[in-house]
Amino acid sequence: MKIKAKYALVYSERDLAGKGIAKYVKFLGEFKESGLIDNRKYFRGLNDKVILTSFDEDVIYFDFLDKYIDAEVFIVLSRHSSEARVKTLSVHHPGNPTEEALYGGKPLTLAYAAPITSSLLFRSLHDIASEANITTEYDVVLEATHHGPTDVSKPIVFIEIGSSESEWKDERAQEVVAKAVLRTLKILESKSFENVKVAIGFGGGHYPRKFTSIVLSGKYFMGHILAKYALTKVRKEIIHQMIDKSIPKPRYALIEKKSIKSAIRKELVMQLTNSGLEVIYI
């Protein structure tokens, strides 16, 4: 039998960052042990609307979540890896927008996005990191859509600590992320978000700075973001997924004009306009 909850916080037992964040979520949110999921304990908090649990698999292979949990939104507590070893606190949606699927999920497949949840998570993360005075150490950034899982039938968003073991074990970062998650869940339960501006994004680097600033401004709630390296050609099926696999659906498409070649940009605008989105250059 599936365990029901409005929000599900999930992490991997292999993941030092995820385990550390979960420890603080349980303590600060006063979560209570409530039973077993796949032979692992799960915990409930925030008036029983939220569950927290772990699995043995790595988070990029969490395509099975629907098998055990019936939730409206999944939030994955995770580490972030980077060869550059930049210290980051980040938020992103999963998905593979190209033929490559090197890190879980299927190629040319995006997960369902949660633009309101992800944007609130990011704003809370930025605010709490600033309050904790760690923004001189950690870069608080959005990430473009990347890696798996891609087969979860409900929206899913990652919140991560990067980019090496020393950061994953940093209890200051773990506590900041846990507080951001808890603050976001309380905001979601206390406010209405029926008439907000939901958008998808195109262009920029893996850490898309302009989209980071836009989300922090509060003007838009961002769903999937395709970095310029994923825009070597316009793929109609990916544009359709960016729109259709978003809850709520976007009405705007934001394009970082300077980072996309003219020919690709023109075709992209045509496809987006034909799909009924308002195109805005940033």
PDB file of C-alpha atoms in Angstrom:
ATOM      1  CA  MET A   1       0.000   0.000   0.000  1.00  0.00           C
ATOM      2  CA  LYS A   2       1.308   3.458  -0.898  1.00  0.00           C
ATOM      3  CA  ILE A   3       1.960   5.969   1.849  1.00  0.00           C
ATOM      4  CA  LYS A   4       0.031   9.206   1.232  1.00  0.00           C
ATOM      5  CA  ALA A   5       1.278  12.706   1.938  1.00  0.00           C
ATOM      6  CA  LYS A   6       1.017  16.123   0.370  1.00  0.00           C
ATOM      7  CA  TYR A   7       4.793  16.525   0.249  1.00  0.00           C
ATOM      8  CA  ALA A   8       7.488  13.856   0.327  1.00  0.00           C
ATOM      9  CA  LEU A   9      11.083  14.588   1.336  1.00  0.00           C
ATOM     10  CA  VAL A  10      13.368  11.823   0.107  1.00  0.00           C
ATOM     11  CA  TYR A  11      17.093  11.099   0.159  1.00  0.00           C
ATOM     12  CA  SER A  12      19.626   8.323  -0.344  1.00  0.00           C
ATOM     13  CA  GLU A  13      21.377   6.424   2.456  1.00  0.00           C
ATOM     14  CA  ARG A  14      24.498   6.717   0.288  1.00  0.00           C
ATOM     15  CA  ASP A  15      24.349  10.503   0.337  1.00  0.00           C
ATOM     16  CA  LEU A  16      26.192  12.352   3.120  1.00  0.00           C
ATOM     17  CA  ALA A  17      24.486  15.658   2.309  1.00  0.00           C
ATOM     18  CA  GLY A  18      21.006  14.139   2.094  1.00  0.00           C
ATOM     19  CA  LYS A  19      21.408  12.275   5.387  1.00  0.00           C
ATOM     20  CA  GLY A  20      22.691  15.394   7.114  1.00  0.00           C
ATOM     21  CA  ILE A  21      19.869  17.586   5.802  1.00  0.00           C
ATOM     22  CA  ALA A  22      17.324  14.950   6.845  1.00  0.00           C
ATOM     23  CA  LYS A  23      18.740  14.887  10.378  1.00  0.00           C
ATOM     24  CA  TYR A  24      18.079  18.617  10.742  1.00  0.00           C
ATOM     25  CA  VAL A  25      14.630  18.383   9.114  1.00  0.00           C
ATOM     26  CA  LYS A  26      13.616  15.730  11.644  1.00  0.00           C
ATOM     27  CA  PHE A  27      14.937  17.739  14.592  1.00  0.00           C
ATOM     28  CA  LEU A  28      13.843  21.243  13.590  1.00  0.00           C
ATOM     29  CA  GLY A  29      10.492  20.127  12.157  1.00  0.00           C
ATOM     30  CA  GLU A  30       9.775  17.755  15.060  1.00  0.00           C
ATOM     31  CA  PHE A  31       9.040  14.864  12.712  1.00  0.00           C
ATOM     32  CA  LYS A  32       7.766  11.659  14.336  1.00  0.00           C
ATOM     33  CA  GLU A  33       8.453   8.071  13.314  1.00  0.00           C
ATOM     34  CA  SER A  34       5.316   6.734  11.603  1.00  0.00           C
ATOM     35  CA  GLY A  35       6.070   3.349  10.068  1.00  0.00           C
ATOM     36  CA  LEU A  36       8.020   1.659   7.295  1.00  0.00           C
ATOM     37  CA  ILE A  37       8.427   2.238   3.556  1.00  0.00           C
ATOM     38  CA  ASP A  38      10.363  -0.491   1.759  1.00  0.00           C
ATOM     39  CA  ASN A  39      11.658  -1.669   5.140  1.00  0.00           C
ATOM     40  CA  ARG A  40      12.940   1.800   6.017  1.00  0.00           C
ATOM     41  CA  LYS A  41      11.516   4.082   8.680  1.00  0.00           C
ATOM     42  CA  TYR A  42       9.554   7.091   7.559  1.00  0.00           C
ATOM     43  CA  PHE A  43       8.663  10.182   9.569  1.00  0.00           C
ATOM     44  CA  ARG A  44       5.764  12.642   9.514  1.00  0.00           C
ATOM     45  CA  GLY A  45       5.719  16.332  10.322  1.00  0.00           C
ATOM     46  CA  LEU A  46       3.985  19.668   9.718  1.00  0.00           C
ATOM     47  CA  ASN A  47       0.507  18.455  10.682  1.00  0.00           C
ATOM     48  CA  ASP A  48       1.128  15.078   9.025  1.00  0.00           C
ATOM     49  CA  LYS A  49       1.197  16.657   5.561  1.00  0.00           C
ATOM     50  CA  VAL A  50       4.886  15.900   5.015  1.00  0.00           C
ATOM     51  CA  ILE A  51       6.770  12.626   5.104  1.00  0.00           C
ATOM     52  CA  LEU A  52      10.526  12.093   5.193  1.00  0.00           C
ATOM     53  CA  THR A  53      12.192   8.834   4.177  1.00  0.00           C
ATOM     54  CA  SER A  54      15.292   7.349   2.571  1.00  0.00           C
ATOM     55  CA  PHE A  55      16.135   4.648   0.049  1.00  0.00           C
ATOM     56  CA  ASP A  56      19.290   2.656  -0.671  1.00  0.00           C
ATOM     57  CA  GLU A  57      19.578   3.704  -4.310  1.00  0.00           C
ATOM     58  CA  ASP A  58      21.342   6.842  -5.467  1.00  0.00           C
ATOM     59  CA  VAL A  59      18.946   9.782  -5.931  1.00  0.00           C
ATOM     60  CA  ILE A  60      19.451   9.919  -9.724  1.00  0.00           C
ATOM     61  CA  TYR A  61      17.780   6.485  -9.908  1.00  0.00           C
ATOM     62  CA  PHE A  62      14.687   7.396  -7.847  1.00  0.00           C
ATOM     63  CA  ASP A  63      12.293   6.611 -10.722  1.00  0.00           C
ATOM     64  CA  PHE A  64      10.488   4.138  -8.438  1.00  0.00           C
ATOM     65  CA  LEU A  65       9.187   6.707  -5.924  1.00  0.00           C
ATOM     66  CA  ASP A  66       5.583   6.345  -7.146  1.00  0.00           C
ATOM     67  CA  LYS A  67       5.665   2.683  -6.191  1.00  0.00           C
ATOM     68  CA  TYR A  68       5.841   3.547  -2.502  1.00  0.00           C
ATOM     69  CA  ILE A  69       4.598   7.113  -2.046  1.00  0.00           C
ATOM     70  CA  ASP A  70       1.505   8.989  -3.235  1.00  0.00           C
ATOM     71  CA  ALA A  71       2.529  12.655  -2.942  1.00  0.00           C
ATOM     72  CA  GLU A  72       1.748  15.877  -4.789  1.00  0.00           C
ATOM     73  CA  VAL A  73       5.404  16.973  -4.851  1.00  0.00           C
ATOM     74  CA  PHE A  74       8.712  15.208  -4.178  1.00  0.00           C
ATOM     75  CA  ILE A  75      11.659  17.181  -2.782  1.00  0.00           C
ATOM     76  CA  VAL A  76      14.996  15.371  -3.035  1.00  0.00           C
ATOM     77  CA  LEU A  77      17.625  16.217  -0.428  1.00  0.00           C
ATOM     78  CA  SER A  78      20.924  15.660  -2.160  1.00  0.00           C
ATOM     79  CA  ARG A  79      24.608  16.277  -2.699  1.00  0.00           C
ATOM     80  CA  HIS A  80      25.890  18.041  -5.793  1.00  0.00           C
ATOM     81  CA  SER A  81      29.111  16.981  -7.502  1.00  0.00           C
ATOM     82  CA  SER A  82      31.329  19.229  -9.603  1.00  0.00           C
ATOM     83  CA  GLU A  83      34.824  18.787 -10.977  1.00  0.00           C
ATOM     84  CA  ALA A  84      35.464  22.459 -10.255  1.00  0.00           C
ATOM     85  CA  ARG A  85      34.607  21.791  -6.584  1.00  0.00           C
ATOM     86  CA  VAL A  86      32.778  25.101  -6.270  1.00  0.00           C
ATOM     87  CA  LYS A  87      30.928  25.416  -2.966  1.00  0.00           C
ATOM     88  CA  THR A  88      27.239  25.653  -3.846  1.00  0.00           C
ATOM     89  CA  LEU A  89      23.752  25.496  -2.435  1.00  0.00           C
ATOM     90  CA  SER A  90      21.449  24.863  -5.363  1.00  0.00           C
ATOM     91  CA  VAL A  91      17.973  23.969  -6.621  1.00  0.00           C
ATOM     92  CA  HIS A  92      16.965  22.392  -9.925  1.00  0.00           C
ATOM     93  CA  HIS A  93      14.546  20.132 -11.742  1.00  0.00           C
ATOM     94  CA  PRO A  94      15.713  16.774 -13.114  1.00  0.00           C
ATOM     95  CA  GLY A  95      15.593  15.729 -16.751  1.00  0.00           C
ATOM     96  CA  ASN A  96      17.727  14.826 -19.764  1.00  0.00           C
ATOM     97  CA  PRO A  97      17.069  17.383 -22.554  1.00  0.00           C
ATOM     98  CA  THR A  98      19.486  15.722 -25.022  1.00  0.00           C
ATOM     99  CA  GLU A  99      20.250  12.206 -26.272  1.00  0.00           C
ATOM    100  CA  GLU A 100      22.645  11.736 -23.347  1.00  0.00           C
ATOM    101  CA  ALA A 101      21.463  10.164 -20.112  1.00  0.00           C
ATOM    102  CA  LEU A 102      24.736   9.562 -18.306  1.00  0.00           C
ATOM    103  CA  TYR A 103      23.357  10.092 -14.815  1.00  0.00           C
ATOM    104  CA  GLY A 104      20.025   8.326 -14.542  1.00  0.00           C
ATOM    105  CA  GLY A 105      16.695   8.733 -16.308  1.00  0.00           C
ATOM    106  CA  LYS A 106      15.904   8.379 -19.987  1.00  0.00           C
ATOM    107  CA  PRO A 107      17.359  10.424 -22.847  1.00  0.00           C
ATOM    108  CA  LEU A 108      15.202  13.220 -24.271  1.00  0.00           C
ATOM    109  CA  THR A 109      12.923  12.981 -21.229  1.00  0.00           C
ATOM    110  CA  LEU A 110      12.145  15.577 -18.582  1.00  0.00           C
ATOM    111  CA  ALA A 111      10.682  14.967 -15.153  1.00  0.00           C
ATOM    112  CA  TYR A 112       7.567  16.815 -14.017  1.00  0.00           C
ATOM    113  CA  ALA A 113       8.494  20.274 -12.766  1.00  0.00           C
ATOM    114  CA  ALA A 114       7.214  22.087  -9.687  1.00  0.00           C
ATOM    115  CA  PRO A 115       7.920  25.745 -10.517  1.00  0.00           C
ATOM    116  CA  ILE A 116       6.211  27.215  -7.454  1.00  0.00           C
ATOM    117  CA  THR A 117       7.849  24.798  -5.007  1.00  0.00           C
ATOM    118  CA  SER A 118      11.286  25.071  -6.627  1.00  0.00           C
ATOM    119  CA  SER A 119      11.245  28.875  -6.774  1.00  0.00           C
ATOM    120  CA  LEU A 120      10.104  29.187  -3.167  1.00  0.00           C
ATOM    121  CA  LEU A 121      12.777  26.694  -2.140  1.00  0.00           C
ATOM    122  CA  PHE A 122      15.409  28.753  -3.888  1.00  0.00           C
ATOM    123  CA  ARG A 123      14.290  32.050  -2.382  1.00  0.00           C
ATOM    124  CA  SER A 124      14.177  30.510   1.090  1.00  0.00           C
ATOM    125  CA  LEU A 125      17.593  28.935   0.542  1.00  0.00           C
ATOM    126  CA  HIS A 126      19.093  32.270  -0.472  1.00  0.00           C
ATOM    127  CA  ASP A 127      17.499  34.130   2.446  1.00  0.00           C
ATOM    128  CA  ILE A 128      18.478  31.600   5.102  1.00  0.00           C
ATOM    129  CA  ALA A 129      22.027  31.229   3.753  1.00  0.00           C
ATOM    130  CA  SER A 130      22.318  35.025   3.976  1.00  0.00           C
ATOM    131  CA  GLU A 131      20.971  35.007   7.527  1.00  0.00           C
ATOM    132  CA  ALA A 132      23.528  32.323   8.425  1.00  0.00           C
ATOM    133  CA  ASN A 133      26.367  34.386   6.915  1.00  0.00           C
ATOM    134  CA  ILE A 134      27.632  31.615   4.641  1.00  0.00           C
ATOM    135  CA  THR A 135      27.006  33.278   1.261  1.00  0.00           C
ATOM    136  CA  THR A 136      30.631  34.449   1.154  1.00  0.00           C
ATOM    137  CA  GLU A 137      31.603  30.769   1.209  1.00  0.00           C
ATOM    138  CA  TYR A 138      28.748  29.157  -0.681  1.00  0.00           C
ATOM    139  CA  ASP A 139      27.372  30.300  -4.015  1.00  0.00           C
ATOM    140  CA  VAL A 140      23.560  30.054  -3.887  1.00  0.00           C
ATOM    141  CA  VAL A 141      22.506  29.243  -7.455  1.00  0.00           C
ATOM    142  CA  LEU A 142      19.844  27.747  -9.636  1.00  0.00           C
ATOM    143  CA  GLU A 143      20.964  24.925 -11.898  1.00  0.00           C
ATOM    144  CA  ALA A 144      19.719  24.105 -15.366  1.00  0.00           C
ATOM    145  CA  THR A 145      17.706  20.916 -15.833  1.00  0.00           C
ATOM    146  CA  HIS A 146      19.937  17.828 -15.710  1.00  0.00           C
ATOM    147  CA  HIS A 147      20.211  14.135 -14.669  1.00  0.00           C
ATOM    148  CA  GLY A 148      17.582  11.620 -13.552  1.00  0.00           C
ATOM    149  CA  PRO A 149      15.128  10.506 -12.408  1.00  0.00           C
ATOM    150  CA  THR A 150      12.712  11.163 -15.272  1.00  0.00           C
ATOM    151  CA  ASP A 151       9.889   8.649 -14.705  1.00  0.00           C
ATOM    152  CA  VAL A 152       8.229   9.921 -11.534  1.00  0.00           C
ATOM    153  CA  SER A 153       4.601  10.789 -12.326  1.00  0.00           C
ATOM    154  CA  LYS A 154       4.449  13.790  -9.965  1.00  0.00           C
ATOM    155  CA  PRO A 155       6.569  16.970  -9.834  1.00  0.00           C
ATOM    156  CA  ILE A 156      10.034  16.551  -8.369  1.00  0.00           C
ATOM    157  CA  VAL A 157      12.708  19.076  -7.410  1.00  0.00           C
ATOM    158  CA  PHE A 158      16.244  18.719  -6.051  1.00  0.00           C
ATOM    159  CA  ILE A 159      17.848  20.861  -3.359  1.00  0.00           C
ATOM    160  CA  GLU A 160      21.570  20.221  -3.047  1.00  0.00           C
ATOM    161  CA  ILE A 161      24.849  20.908  -1.257  1.00  0.00           C
ATOM    162  CA  GLY A 162      27.970  20.935  -3.427  1.00  0.00           C
ATOM    163  CA  SER A 163      30.432  20.112  -4.523  1.00  0.00           C
ATOM    164  CA  SER A 164      32.752  17.771  -2.564  1.00  0.00           C
ATOM    165  CA  GLU A 165      32.720  15.646   0.565  1.00  0.00           C
ATOM    166  CA  SER A 166      33.830  18.478   2.840  1.00  0.00           C
ATOM    167  CA  GLU A 167      30.726  20.504   1.861  1.00  0.00           C
ATOM    168  CA  TRP A 168      28.393  17.495   1.986  1.00  0.00           C
ATOM    169  CA  LYS A 169      29.450  16.954   5.629  1.00  0.00           C
ATOM    170  CA  ASP A 170      29.231  20.656   6.550  1.00  0.00           C
ATOM    171  CA  GLU A 171      26.574  20.841   9.261  1.00  0.00           C
ATOM    172  CA  ARG A 172      26.106  24.577   8.710  1.00  0.00           C
ATOM    173  CA  ALA A 173      25.074  23.932   5.094  1.00  0.00           C
ATOM    174  CA  GLN A 174      22.917  20.967   6.101  1.00  0.00           C
ATOM    175  CA  GLU A 175      21.042  23.080   8.631  1.00  0.00           C
ATOM    176  CA  VAL A 176      20.551  25.941   6.158  1.00  0.00           C
ATOM    177  CA  VAL A 177      19.047  23.601   3.565  1.00  0.00           C
ATOM    178  CA  ALA A 178      16.807  21.930   6.153  1.00  0.00           C
ATOM    179  CA  LYS A 179      15.525  25.313   7.325  1.00  0.00           C
ATOM    180  CA  ALA A 180      14.895  26.348   3.699  1.00  0.00           C
ATOM    181  CA  VAL A 181      12.834  23.218   3.090  1.00  0.00           C
ATOM    182  CA  LEU A 182      10.772  23.680   6.250  1.00  0.00           C
ATOM    183  CA  ARG A 183      10.205  27.393   5.585  1.00  0.00           C
ATOM    184  CA  THR A 184       9.090  26.640   2.034  1.00  0.00           C
ATOM    185  CA  LEU A 185       6.595  24.007   3.120  1.00  0.00           C
ATOM    186  CA  LYS A 186       5.076  26.428   5.624  1.00  0.00           C
ATOM    187  CA  ILE A 187       4.794  29.131   2.942  1.00  0.00           C
ATOM    188  CA  LEU A 188       3.119  26.699   0.537  1.00  0.00           C
ATOM    189  CA  GLU A 189       0.540  25.857   3.188  1.00  0.00           C
ATOM    190  CA  SER A 190      -0.126  29.443   4.247  1.00  0.00           C
ATOM    191  CA  LYS A 191      -0.444  31.313   0.929  1.00  0.00           C
ATOM    192  CA  SER A 192      -2.289  31.089  -2.385  1.00  0.00           C
ATOM    193  CA  PHE A 193      -0.316  30.946  -5.637  1.00  0.00           C
ATOM    194  CA  GLU A 194      -3.137  30.853  -8.182  1.00  0.00           C
ATOM    195  CA  ASN A 195      -2.208  33.886 -10.287  1.00  0.00           C
ATOM    196  CA  VAL A 196       1.590  33.832 -10.286  1.00  0.00           C
ATOM    197  CA  LYS A 197       3.704  34.095 -13.444  1.00  0.00           C
ATOM    198  CA  VAL A 198       5.121  30.676 -14.323  1.00  0.00           C
ATOM    199  CA  ALA A 199       7.878  30.506 -16.925  1.00  0.00           C
ATOM    200  CA  ILE A 200      10.360  28.184 -18.611  1.00  0.00           C
ATOM    201  CA  GLY A 201      13.881  29.297 -19.459  1.00  0.00           C
ATOM    202  CA  PHE A 202      16.389  28.981 -22.293  1.00  0.00           C
ATOM    203  CA  GLY A 203      20.077  29.853 -22.371  1.00  0.00           C
ATOM    204  CA  GLY A 204      22.836  30.667 -19.949  1.00  0.00           C
ATOM    205  CA  GLY A 205      25.301  28.290 -18.387  1.00  0.00           C
ATOM    206  CA  HIS A 206      24.770  25.305 -16.124  1.00  0.00           C
ATOM    207  CA  TYR A 207      24.419  27.825 -13.299  1.00  0.00           C
ATOM    208  CA  PRO A 208      22.186  30.322 -15.137  1.00  0.00           C
ATOM    209  CA  ARG A 209      22.880  33.586 -13.360  1.00  0.00           C
ATOM    210  CA  LYS A 210      20.164  35.649 -15.022  1.00  0.00           C
ATOM    211  CA  PHE A 211      17.498  33.105 -14.130  1.00  0.00           C
ATOM    212  CA  THR A 212      18.850  33.016 -10.577  1.00  0.00           C
ATOM    213  CA  SER A 213      18.339  36.788 -10.326  1.00  0.00           C
ATOM    214  CA  ILE A 214      14.878  36.570 -11.892  1.00  0.00           C
ATOM    215  CA  VAL A 215      13.675  33.960  -9.400  1.00  0.00           C
ATOM    216  CA  LEU A 216      15.085  35.964  -6.499  1.00  0.00           C
ATOM    217  CA  SER A 217      13.240  39.056  -7.759  1.00  0.00           C
ATOM    218  CA  GLY A 218       9.948  37.224  -7.237  1.00  0.00           C
ATOM    219  CA  LYS A 219       8.564  38.153 -10.644  1.00  0.00           C
ATOM    220  CA  TYR A 220       8.533  34.657 -12.124  1.00  0.00           C
ATOM    221  CA  PHE A 221       8.346  31.095 -10.871  1.00  0.00           C
ATOM    222  CA  MET A 222      10.682  28.992 -13.025  1.00  0.00           C
ATOM    223  CA  GLY A 223      10.038  25.509 -14.314  1.00  0.00           C
ATOM    224  CA  HIS A 224      12.554  23.725 -16.520  1.00  0.00           C
ATOM    225  CA  ILE A 225      15.619  25.686 -17.643  1.00  0.00           C
ATOM    226  CA  LEU A 226      17.616  24.566 -20.694  1.00  0.00           C
ATOM    227  CA  ALA A 227      21.239  25.705 -20.629  1.00  0.00           C
ATOM    228  CA  LYS A 228      22.861  26.821 -23.876  1.00  0.00           C
ATOM    229  CA  TYR A 229      24.827  23.552 -24.100  1.00  0.00           C
ATOM    230  CA  ALA A 230      21.500  21.695 -24.420  1.00  0.00           C
ATOM    231  CA  LEU A 231      20.356  23.988 -27.266  1.00  0.00           C
ATOM    232  CA  THR A 232      22.538  22.813 -30.139  1.00  0.00           C
ATOM    233  CA  LYS A 233      19.237  22.304 -31.960  1.00  0.00           C
ATOM    234  CA  VAL A 234      15.569  22.923 -31.233  1.00  0.00           C
ATOM    235  CA  ARG A 235      13.769  19.761 -30.166  1.00  0.00           C
ATOM    236  CA  LYS A 236       9.992  20.109 -30.345  1.00  0.00           C
ATOM    237  CA  GLU A 237       9.437  17.165 -28.028  1.00  0.00           C
ATOM    238  CA  ILE A 238      11.514  18.812 -25.301  1.00  0.00           C
ATOM    239  CA  ILE A 239       9.664  22.126 -25.629  1.00  0.00           C
ATOM    240  CA  HIS A 240       6.364  20.267 -25.374  1.00  0.00           C
ATOM    241  CA  GLN A 241       7.583  18.463 -22.244  1.00  0.00           C
ATOM    242  CA  MET A 242       8.766  21.722 -20.676  1.00  0.00           C
ATOM    243  CA  ILE A 243       5.207  22.996 -21.052  1.00  0.00           C
ATOM    244  CA  ASP A 244       3.128  19.871 -20.482  1.00  0.00           C
ATOM    245  CA  LYS A 245       5.206  18.394 -17.658  1.00  0.00           C
ATOM    246  CA  SER A 246       4.910  21.439 -15.427  1.00  0.00           C
ATOM    247  CA  ILE A 247       2.375  21.915 -12.646  1.00  0.00           C
ATOM    248  CA  PRO A 248       1.155  24.599 -13.046  1.00  0.00           C
ATOM    249  CA  LYS A 249       1.842  25.093 -16.743  1.00  0.00           C
ATOM    250  CA  PRO A 250       3.952  28.054 -17.886  1.00  0.00           C
ATOM    251  CA  ARG A 251       2.574  31.057 -19.754  1.00  0.00           C
ATOM    252  CA  TYR A 252       5.960  32.657 -20.416  1.00  0.00           C
ATOM    253  CA  ALA A 253       9.234  31.638 -22.044  1.00  0.00           C
ATOM    254  CA  LEU A 254      12.319  33.582 -20.971  1.00  0.00           C
ATOM    255  CA  ILE A 255      15.255  33.575 -23.387  1.00  0.00           C
ATOM    256  CA  GLU A 256      18.763  34.730 -22.586  1.00  0.00           C
ATOM    257  CA  LYS A 257      19.246  36.228 -26.014  1.00  0.00           C
ATOM    258  CA  LYS A 258      23.021  36.683 -26.137  1.00  0.00           C
ATOM    259  CA  SER A 259      23.794  33.083 -25.229  1.00  0.00           C
ATOM    260  CA  ILE A 260      21.831  31.419 -28.069  1.00  0.00           C
ATOM    261  CA  LYS A 261      22.838  31.452 -31.723  1.00  0.00           C
ATOM    262  CA  SER A 262      20.551  33.498 -33.968  1.00  0.00           C
ATOM    263  CA  ALA A 263      19.291  30.629 -36.150  1.00  0.00           C
ATOM    264  CA  ILE A 264      18.418  28.465 -33.159  1.00  0.00           C
ATOM    265  CA  ARG A 265      16.866  31.416 -31.357  1.00  0.00           C
ATOM    266  CA  LYS A 266      14.560  32.207 -34.295  1.00  0.00           C
ATOM    267  CA  GLU A 267      13.329  28.631 -34.559  1.00  0.00           C
ATOM    268  CA  LEU A 268      12.934  28.450 -30.793  1.00  0.00           C
ATOM    269  CA  VAL A 269      10.807  31.592 -30.721  1.00  0.00           C
ATOM    270  CA  MET A 270       8.607  30.250 -33.520  1.00  0.00           C
ATOM    271  CA  GLN A 271       8.010  26.975 -31.642  1.00  0.00           C
ATOM    272  CA  LEU A 272       7.291  28.750 -28.374  1.00  0.00           C
ATOM    273  CA  THR A 273       4.917  31.241 -29.975  1.00  0.00           C
ATOM    274  CA  ASN A 274       3.103  28.423 -31.763  1.00  0.00           C
ATOM    275  CA  SER A 275       2.731  26.726 -28.393  1.00  0.00           C
ATOM    276  CA  GLY A 276       0.940  29.805 -27.028  1.00  0.00           C
ATOM    277  CA  LEU A 277       3.686  31.146 -24.775  1.00  0.00           C
ATOM    278  CA  GLU A 278       4.649  34.784 -24.457  1.00  0.00           C
ATOM    279  CA  VAL A 279       8.359  35.113 -25.289  1.00  0.00           C
ATOM    280  CA  ILE A 280      10.421  37.540 -23.237  1.00  0.00           C
ATOM    281  CA  TYR A 281      14.114  38.282 -23.811  1.00  0.00           C
ATOM    282  CA  ILE A 282      16.326  38.726 -20.782  1.00  0.00           C
TER     283      ILE A 282
END
